[in-house]
PDB file of C-alpha atoms in Angstrom:
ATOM      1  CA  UNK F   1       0.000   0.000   0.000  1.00 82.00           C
ATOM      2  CA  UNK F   2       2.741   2.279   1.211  1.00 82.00           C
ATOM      3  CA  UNK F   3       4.542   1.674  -2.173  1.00 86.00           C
ATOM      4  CA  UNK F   4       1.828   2.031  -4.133  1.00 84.00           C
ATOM      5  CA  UNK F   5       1.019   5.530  -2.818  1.00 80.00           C
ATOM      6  CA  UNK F   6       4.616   6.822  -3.320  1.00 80.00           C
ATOM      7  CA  UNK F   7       4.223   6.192  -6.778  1.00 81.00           C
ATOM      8  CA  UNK F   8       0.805   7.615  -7.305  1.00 78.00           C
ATOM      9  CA  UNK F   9       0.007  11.033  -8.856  1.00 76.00           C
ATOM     10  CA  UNK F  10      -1.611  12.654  -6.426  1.00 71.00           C
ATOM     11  CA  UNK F  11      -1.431  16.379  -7.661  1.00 73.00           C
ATOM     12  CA  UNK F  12      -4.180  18.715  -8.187  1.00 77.00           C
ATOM     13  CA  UNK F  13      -4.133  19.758 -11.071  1.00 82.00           C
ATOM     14  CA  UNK F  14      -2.067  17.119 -13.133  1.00 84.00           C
ATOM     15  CA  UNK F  15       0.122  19.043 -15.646  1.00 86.00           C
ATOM     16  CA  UNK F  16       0.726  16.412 -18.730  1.00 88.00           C
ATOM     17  CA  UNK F  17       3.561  18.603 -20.527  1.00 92.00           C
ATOM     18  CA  UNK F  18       4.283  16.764 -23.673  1.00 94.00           C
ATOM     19  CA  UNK F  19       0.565  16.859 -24.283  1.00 92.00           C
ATOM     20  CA  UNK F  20       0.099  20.287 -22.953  1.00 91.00           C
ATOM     21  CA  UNK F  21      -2.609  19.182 -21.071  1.00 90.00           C
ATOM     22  CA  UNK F  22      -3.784  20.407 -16.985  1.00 88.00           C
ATOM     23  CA  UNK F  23      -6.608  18.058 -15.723  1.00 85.00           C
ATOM     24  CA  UNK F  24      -8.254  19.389 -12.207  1.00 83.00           C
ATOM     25  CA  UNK F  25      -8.788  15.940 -11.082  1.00 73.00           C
ATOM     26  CA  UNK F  26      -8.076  15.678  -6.963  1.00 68.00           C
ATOM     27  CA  UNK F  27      -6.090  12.582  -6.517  1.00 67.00           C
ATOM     28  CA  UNK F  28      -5.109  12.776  -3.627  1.00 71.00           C
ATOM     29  CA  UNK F  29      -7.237  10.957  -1.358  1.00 76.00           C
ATOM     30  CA  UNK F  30      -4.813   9.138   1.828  1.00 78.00           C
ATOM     31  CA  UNK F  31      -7.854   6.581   2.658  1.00 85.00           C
ATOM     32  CA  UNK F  32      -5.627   3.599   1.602  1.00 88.00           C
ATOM     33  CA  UNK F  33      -2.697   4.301   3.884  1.00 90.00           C
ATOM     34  CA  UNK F  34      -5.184   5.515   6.096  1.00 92.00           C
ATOM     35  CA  UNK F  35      -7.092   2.388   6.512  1.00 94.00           C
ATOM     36  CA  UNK F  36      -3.788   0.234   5.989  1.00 94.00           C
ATOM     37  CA  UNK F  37      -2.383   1.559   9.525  1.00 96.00           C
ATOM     38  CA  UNK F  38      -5.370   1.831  11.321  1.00 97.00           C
ATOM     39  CA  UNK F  39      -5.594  -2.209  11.015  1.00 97.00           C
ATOM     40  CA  UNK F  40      -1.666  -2.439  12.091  1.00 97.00           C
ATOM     41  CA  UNK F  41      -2.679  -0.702  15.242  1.00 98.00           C
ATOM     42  CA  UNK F  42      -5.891  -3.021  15.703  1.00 98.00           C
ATOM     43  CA  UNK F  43      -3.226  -6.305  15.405  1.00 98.00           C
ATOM     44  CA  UNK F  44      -0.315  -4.623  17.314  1.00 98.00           C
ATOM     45  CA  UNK F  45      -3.493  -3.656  20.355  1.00 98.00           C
ATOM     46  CA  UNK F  46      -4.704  -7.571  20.122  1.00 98.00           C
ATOM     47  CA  UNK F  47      -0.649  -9.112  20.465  1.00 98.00           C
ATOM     48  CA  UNK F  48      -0.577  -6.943  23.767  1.00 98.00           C
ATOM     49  CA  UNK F  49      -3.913  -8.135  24.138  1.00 98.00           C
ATOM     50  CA  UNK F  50      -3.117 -11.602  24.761  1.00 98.00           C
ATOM     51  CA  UNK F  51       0.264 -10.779  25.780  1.00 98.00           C
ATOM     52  CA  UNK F  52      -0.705  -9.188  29.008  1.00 98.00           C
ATOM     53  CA  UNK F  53      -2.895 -12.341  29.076  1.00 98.00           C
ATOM     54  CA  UNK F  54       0.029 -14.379  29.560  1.00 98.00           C
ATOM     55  CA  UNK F  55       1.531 -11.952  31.846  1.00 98.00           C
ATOM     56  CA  UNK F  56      -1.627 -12.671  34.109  1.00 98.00           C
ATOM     57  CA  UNK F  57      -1.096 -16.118  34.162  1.00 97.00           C
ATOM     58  CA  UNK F  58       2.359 -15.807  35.281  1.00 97.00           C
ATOM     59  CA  UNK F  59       1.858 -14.214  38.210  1.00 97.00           C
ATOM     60  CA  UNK F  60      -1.659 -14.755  39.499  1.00 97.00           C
ATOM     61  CA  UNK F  61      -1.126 -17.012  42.640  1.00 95.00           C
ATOM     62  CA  UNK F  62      -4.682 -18.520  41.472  1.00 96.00           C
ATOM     63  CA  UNK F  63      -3.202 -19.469  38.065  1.00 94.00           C
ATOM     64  CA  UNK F  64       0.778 -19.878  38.335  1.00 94.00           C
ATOM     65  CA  UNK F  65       1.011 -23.045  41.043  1.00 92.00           C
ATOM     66  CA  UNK F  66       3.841 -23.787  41.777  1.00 92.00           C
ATOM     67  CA  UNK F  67       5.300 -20.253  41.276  1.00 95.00           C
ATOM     68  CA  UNK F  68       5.101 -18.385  44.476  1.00 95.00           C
ATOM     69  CA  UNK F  69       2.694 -15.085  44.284  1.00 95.00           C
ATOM     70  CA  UNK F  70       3.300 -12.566  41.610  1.00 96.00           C
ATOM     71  CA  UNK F  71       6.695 -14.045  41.335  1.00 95.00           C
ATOM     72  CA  UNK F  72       8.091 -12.537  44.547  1.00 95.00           C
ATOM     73  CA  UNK F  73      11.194 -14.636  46.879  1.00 92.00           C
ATOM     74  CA  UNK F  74       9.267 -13.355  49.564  1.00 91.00           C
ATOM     75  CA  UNK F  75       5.604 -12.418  48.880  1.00 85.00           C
ATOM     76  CA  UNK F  76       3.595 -10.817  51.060  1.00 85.00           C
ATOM     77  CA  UNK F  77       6.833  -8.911  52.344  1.00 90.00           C
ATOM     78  CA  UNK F  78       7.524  -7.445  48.436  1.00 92.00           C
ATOM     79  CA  UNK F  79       4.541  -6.802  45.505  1.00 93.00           C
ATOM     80  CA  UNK F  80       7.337  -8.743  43.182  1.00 94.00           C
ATOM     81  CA  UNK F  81       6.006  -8.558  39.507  1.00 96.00           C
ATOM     82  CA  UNK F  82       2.288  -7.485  40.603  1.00 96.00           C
ATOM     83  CA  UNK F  83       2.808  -3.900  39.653  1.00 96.00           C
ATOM     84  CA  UNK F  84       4.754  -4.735  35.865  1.00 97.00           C
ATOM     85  CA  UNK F  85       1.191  -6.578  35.151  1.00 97.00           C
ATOM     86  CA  UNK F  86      -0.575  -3.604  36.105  1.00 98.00           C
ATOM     87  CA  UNK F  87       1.789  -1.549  33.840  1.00 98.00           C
ATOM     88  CA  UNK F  88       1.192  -3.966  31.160  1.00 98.00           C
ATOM     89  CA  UNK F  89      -2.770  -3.893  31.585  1.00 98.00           C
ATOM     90  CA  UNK F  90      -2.647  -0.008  31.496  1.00 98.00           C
ATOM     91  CA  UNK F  91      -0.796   0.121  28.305  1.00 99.00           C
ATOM     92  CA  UNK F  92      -3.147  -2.313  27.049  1.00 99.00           C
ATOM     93  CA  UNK F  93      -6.214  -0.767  27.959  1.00 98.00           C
ATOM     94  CA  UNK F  94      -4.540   2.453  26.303  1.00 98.00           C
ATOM     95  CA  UNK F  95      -4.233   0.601  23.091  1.00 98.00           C
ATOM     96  CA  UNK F  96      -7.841  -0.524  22.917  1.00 98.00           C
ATOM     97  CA  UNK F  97      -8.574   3.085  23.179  1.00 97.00           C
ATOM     98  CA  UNK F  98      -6.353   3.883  19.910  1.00 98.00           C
ATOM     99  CA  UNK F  99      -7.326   1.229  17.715  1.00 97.00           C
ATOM    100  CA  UNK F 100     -10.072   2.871  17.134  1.00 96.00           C
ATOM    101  CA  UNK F 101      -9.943   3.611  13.411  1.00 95.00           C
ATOM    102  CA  UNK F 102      -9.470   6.750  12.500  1.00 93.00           C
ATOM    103  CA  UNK F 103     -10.373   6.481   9.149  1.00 91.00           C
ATOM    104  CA  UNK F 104     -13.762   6.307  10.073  1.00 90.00           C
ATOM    105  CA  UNK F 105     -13.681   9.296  10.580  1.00 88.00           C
ATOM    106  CA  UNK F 106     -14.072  12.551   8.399  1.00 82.00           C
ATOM    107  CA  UNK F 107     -13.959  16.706   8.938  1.00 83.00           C
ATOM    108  CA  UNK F 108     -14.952  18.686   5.369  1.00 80.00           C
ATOM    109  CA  UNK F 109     -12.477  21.431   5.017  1.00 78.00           C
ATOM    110  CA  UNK F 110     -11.039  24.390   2.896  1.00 77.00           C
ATOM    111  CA  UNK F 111     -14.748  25.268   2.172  1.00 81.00           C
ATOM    112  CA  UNK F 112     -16.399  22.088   2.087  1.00 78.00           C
ATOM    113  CA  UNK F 113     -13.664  21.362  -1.025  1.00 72.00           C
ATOM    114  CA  UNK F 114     -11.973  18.788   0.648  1.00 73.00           C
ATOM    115  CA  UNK F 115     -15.528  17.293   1.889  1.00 75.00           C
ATOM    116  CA  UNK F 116     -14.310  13.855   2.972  1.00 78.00           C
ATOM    117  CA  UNK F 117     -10.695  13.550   4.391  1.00 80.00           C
ATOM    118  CA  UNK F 118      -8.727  10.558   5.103  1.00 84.00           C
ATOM    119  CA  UNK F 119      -7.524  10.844   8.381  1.00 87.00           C
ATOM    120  CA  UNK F 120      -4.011   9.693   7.478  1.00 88.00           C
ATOM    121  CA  UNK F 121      -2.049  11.272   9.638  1.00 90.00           C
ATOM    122  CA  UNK F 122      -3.750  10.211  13.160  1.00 94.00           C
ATOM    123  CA  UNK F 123      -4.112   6.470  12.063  1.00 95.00           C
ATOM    124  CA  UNK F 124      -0.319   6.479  11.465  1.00 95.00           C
ATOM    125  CA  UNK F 125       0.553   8.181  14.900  1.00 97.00           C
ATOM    126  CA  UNK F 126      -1.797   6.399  16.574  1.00 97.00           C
ATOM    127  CA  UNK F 127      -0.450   3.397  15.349  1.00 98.00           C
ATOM    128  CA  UNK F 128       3.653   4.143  16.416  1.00 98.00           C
ATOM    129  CA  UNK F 129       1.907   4.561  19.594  1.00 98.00           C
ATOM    130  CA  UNK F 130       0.130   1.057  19.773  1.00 99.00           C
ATOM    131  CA  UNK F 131       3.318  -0.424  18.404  1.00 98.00           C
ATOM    132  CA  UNK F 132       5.492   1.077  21.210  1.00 98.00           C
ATOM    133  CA  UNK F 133       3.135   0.363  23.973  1.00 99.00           C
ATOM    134  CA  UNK F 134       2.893  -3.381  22.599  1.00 99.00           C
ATOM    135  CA  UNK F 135       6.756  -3.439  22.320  1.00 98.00           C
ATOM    136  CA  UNK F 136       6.741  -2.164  26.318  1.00 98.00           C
ATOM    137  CA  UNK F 137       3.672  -5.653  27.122  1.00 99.00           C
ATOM    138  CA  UNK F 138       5.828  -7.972  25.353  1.00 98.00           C
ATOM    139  CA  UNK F 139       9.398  -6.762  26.899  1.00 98.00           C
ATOM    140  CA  UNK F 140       6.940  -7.166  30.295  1.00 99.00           C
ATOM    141  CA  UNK F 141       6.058 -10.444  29.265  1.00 98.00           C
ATOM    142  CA  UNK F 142       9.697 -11.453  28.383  1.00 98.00           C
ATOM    143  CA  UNK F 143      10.887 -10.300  31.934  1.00 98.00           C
ATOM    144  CA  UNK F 144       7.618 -11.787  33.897  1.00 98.00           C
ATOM    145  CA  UNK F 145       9.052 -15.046  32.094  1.00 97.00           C
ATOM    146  CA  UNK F 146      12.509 -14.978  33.221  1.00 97.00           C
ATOM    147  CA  UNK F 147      11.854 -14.520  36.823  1.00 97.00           C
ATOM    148  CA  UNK F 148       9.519 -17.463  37.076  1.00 96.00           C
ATOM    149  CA  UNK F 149      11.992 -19.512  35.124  1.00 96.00           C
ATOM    150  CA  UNK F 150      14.257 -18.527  38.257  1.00 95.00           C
ATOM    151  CA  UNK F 151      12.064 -20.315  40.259  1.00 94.00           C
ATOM    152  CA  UNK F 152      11.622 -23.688  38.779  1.00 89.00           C
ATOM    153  CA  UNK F 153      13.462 -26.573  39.740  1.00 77.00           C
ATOM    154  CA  UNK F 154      13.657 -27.609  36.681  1.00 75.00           C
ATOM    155  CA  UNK F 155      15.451 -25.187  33.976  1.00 78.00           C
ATOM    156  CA  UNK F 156      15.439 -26.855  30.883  1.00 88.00           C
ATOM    157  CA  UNK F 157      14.585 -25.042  27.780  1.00 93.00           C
ATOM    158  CA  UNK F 158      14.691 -25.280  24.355  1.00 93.00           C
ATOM    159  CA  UNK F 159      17.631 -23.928  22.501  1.00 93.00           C
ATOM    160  CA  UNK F 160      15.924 -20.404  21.585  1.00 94.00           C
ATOM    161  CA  UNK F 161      14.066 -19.456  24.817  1.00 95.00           C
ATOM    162  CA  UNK F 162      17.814 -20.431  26.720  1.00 95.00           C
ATOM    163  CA  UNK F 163      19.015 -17.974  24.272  1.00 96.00           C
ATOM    164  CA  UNK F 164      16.556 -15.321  24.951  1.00 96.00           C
ATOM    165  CA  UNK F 165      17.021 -15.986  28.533  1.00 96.00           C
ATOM    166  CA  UNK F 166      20.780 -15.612  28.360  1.00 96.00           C
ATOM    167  CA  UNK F 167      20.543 -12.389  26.569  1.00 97.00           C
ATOM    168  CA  UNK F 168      17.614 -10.676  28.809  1.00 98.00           C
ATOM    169  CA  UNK F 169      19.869 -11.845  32.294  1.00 97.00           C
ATOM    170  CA  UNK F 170      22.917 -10.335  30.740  1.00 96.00           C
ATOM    171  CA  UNK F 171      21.136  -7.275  31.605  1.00 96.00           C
ATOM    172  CA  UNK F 172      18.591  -7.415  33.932  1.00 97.00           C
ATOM    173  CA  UNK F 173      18.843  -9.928  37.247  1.00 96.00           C
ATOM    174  CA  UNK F 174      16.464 -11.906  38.896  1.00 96.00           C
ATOM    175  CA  UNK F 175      14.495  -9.592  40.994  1.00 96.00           C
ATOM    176  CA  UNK F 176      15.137 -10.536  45.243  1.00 94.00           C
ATOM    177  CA  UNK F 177      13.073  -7.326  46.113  1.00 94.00           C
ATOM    178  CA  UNK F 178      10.896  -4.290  45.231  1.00 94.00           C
ATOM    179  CA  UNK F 179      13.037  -2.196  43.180  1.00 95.00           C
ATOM    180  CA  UNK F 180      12.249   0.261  40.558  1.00 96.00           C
ATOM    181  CA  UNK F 181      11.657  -1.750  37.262  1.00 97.00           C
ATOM    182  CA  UNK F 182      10.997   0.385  34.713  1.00 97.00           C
ATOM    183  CA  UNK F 183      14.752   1.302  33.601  1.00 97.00           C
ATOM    184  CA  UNK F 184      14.666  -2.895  33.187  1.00 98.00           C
ATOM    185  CA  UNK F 185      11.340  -2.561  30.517  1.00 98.00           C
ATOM    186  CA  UNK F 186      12.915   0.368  28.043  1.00 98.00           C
ATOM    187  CA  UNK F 187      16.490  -2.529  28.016  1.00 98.00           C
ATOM    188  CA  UNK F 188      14.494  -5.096  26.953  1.00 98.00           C
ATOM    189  CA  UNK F 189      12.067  -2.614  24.748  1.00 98.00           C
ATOM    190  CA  UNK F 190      15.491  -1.802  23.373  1.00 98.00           C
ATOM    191  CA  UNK F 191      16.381  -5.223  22.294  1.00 97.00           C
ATOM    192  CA  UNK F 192      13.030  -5.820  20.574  1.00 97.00           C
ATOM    193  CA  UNK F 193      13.393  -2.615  18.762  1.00 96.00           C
ATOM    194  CA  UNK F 194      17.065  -3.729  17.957  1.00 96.00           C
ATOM    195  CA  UNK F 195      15.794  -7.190  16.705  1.00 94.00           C
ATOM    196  CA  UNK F 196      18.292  -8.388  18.709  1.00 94.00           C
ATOM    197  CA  UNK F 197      16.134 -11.813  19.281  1.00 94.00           C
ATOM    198  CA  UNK F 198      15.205 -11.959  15.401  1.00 92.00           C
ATOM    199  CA  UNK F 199      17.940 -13.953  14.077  1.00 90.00           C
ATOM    200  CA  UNK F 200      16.753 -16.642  16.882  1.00 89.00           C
ATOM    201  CA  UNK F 201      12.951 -16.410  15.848  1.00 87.00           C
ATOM    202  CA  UNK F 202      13.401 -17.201  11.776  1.00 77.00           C
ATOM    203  CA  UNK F 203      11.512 -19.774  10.624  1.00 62.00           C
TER     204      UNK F 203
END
C-alpha cells in the first residue's frame, strides 16, 4: 500500500507537458494508507492483548502453582512482579482506546472542497503509539518469564528461549526485592526494537 502511494500522482491539477494538457482531477485521497495503519494498530493492540494475558497467568497465585505469588522470593513482604502486570494492563487498555480507526472518521475542510478527508495522519501516529506500547507488554512479558523460570526446579529449555534468557539476564537480574523496574522494561524494549532476538525467531 505504502509503495503504491509513493508512486501515485496525487497532484491537483495534473500538468501532462508533452501533451500540454492540466486536468483538475483531486487525486489525492490518503484513505488507503489511512485504513492500511489503522488495522496495524488493531493487530499490534490484540498481540498486547493476549500478551498481558500471559503476563496474568504468570503471576496470578490462582493461576501460576507452583510459582510463588506474583513471582516474589518473599511475597507478602515485596509486591514482586504485581505492579509490571498492572503496567502492562494499562498500556493495554490504552491501546484498545487507539485502535479505534481513524479512518472512520471525516472533517470537510477548505470550504467544504476537501468534503471527505482521510484521516491519514492520526491512524499512522496512533499506530507508532500502539506499536510502542505493545513493544513495552511484550518486553513485560519477556521479563515476567525470566523470573519465574528462576524459580523452577527444573530449567530446561529449548535452545531459543535459553538464548533469549541468556541475553535478557545479561542485563537485567532476577528480581530478590521491590526495586524500581521500569529502567529494566525500556532494556528489553530496546532489544526488541534492535531485533536483537530476530535472528533466533526465523523460521
Amino acid at each position: 500500500v505504502i509503495e503504491n502511494e509513493m508512486n501515485a500522482v496525487t497532484d491537483n491539477p495534473l500538468i501532462f507537458v508533452d501533451e500540454e494538457k492540466a486536468i483538475s482531477a483531486g487525486n489525492f485521497h490518503g484513505e488507503p494508507l489511512a485504513m492500511a495503519f489503522d488495522y496495524f494498530g488493531i493487530a499490534c493492540a490484540e498481540i498486547a492483548n493476549i500478551s498481558e494475558r500471559r503476563i496474568e497467568r504468570l503471576v496470578n497465585p490462582h493461576l501460576n502453582k507452583p510459582l510463588p505469588p506474583f513471582l516474589a522470593k518473599w511475597s507478602g513482604l515485596h509486591s514482586g512482579y504485581m505492579i509490571m502486570q498492572y503496567t502492562a494492563a494499562a498500556l493495554v487498555s490504552e491501546n484498545k482506546v487507539l485502535a479505534h480507526p481513524a479512518s472512520v472518521d471525516s472533517i470537510p475542510s477548505s470550504g467544504n472542497q476537501e468534503d471527505h478527508v482521510s484521516m491519514g495522519s492520526i491512524s499512522v501516529r496512533k499506530a507508532k503509539t500502539i506499536l510502542e506500547n505493545t513493544r513495552k507488554v511484550i518486553a513485560i512479558e519477556l521479563l515476567t518469564a525470566c523470573q519465574a523460570i528462576d524459580f523452577r526446579e527444573q530449567k530446561k529449555l529449548s535452545p531459543i528461549t535459553q538464548k533469549i534468557y541468556e541475553k535478557i539476564r545479561e542485563r537485567v537480574p532476577f528480581i530478590e526485592q521491590d526495586e524500581i523496574m521500569y529502567p529494566y522494561i525500556e532494556l528489553v524494549d530496546m532489544l526488541i526494537k534492535d531485533e536483537v532476538f530476530d535472528p533466533w525467531l526465523e523460521i
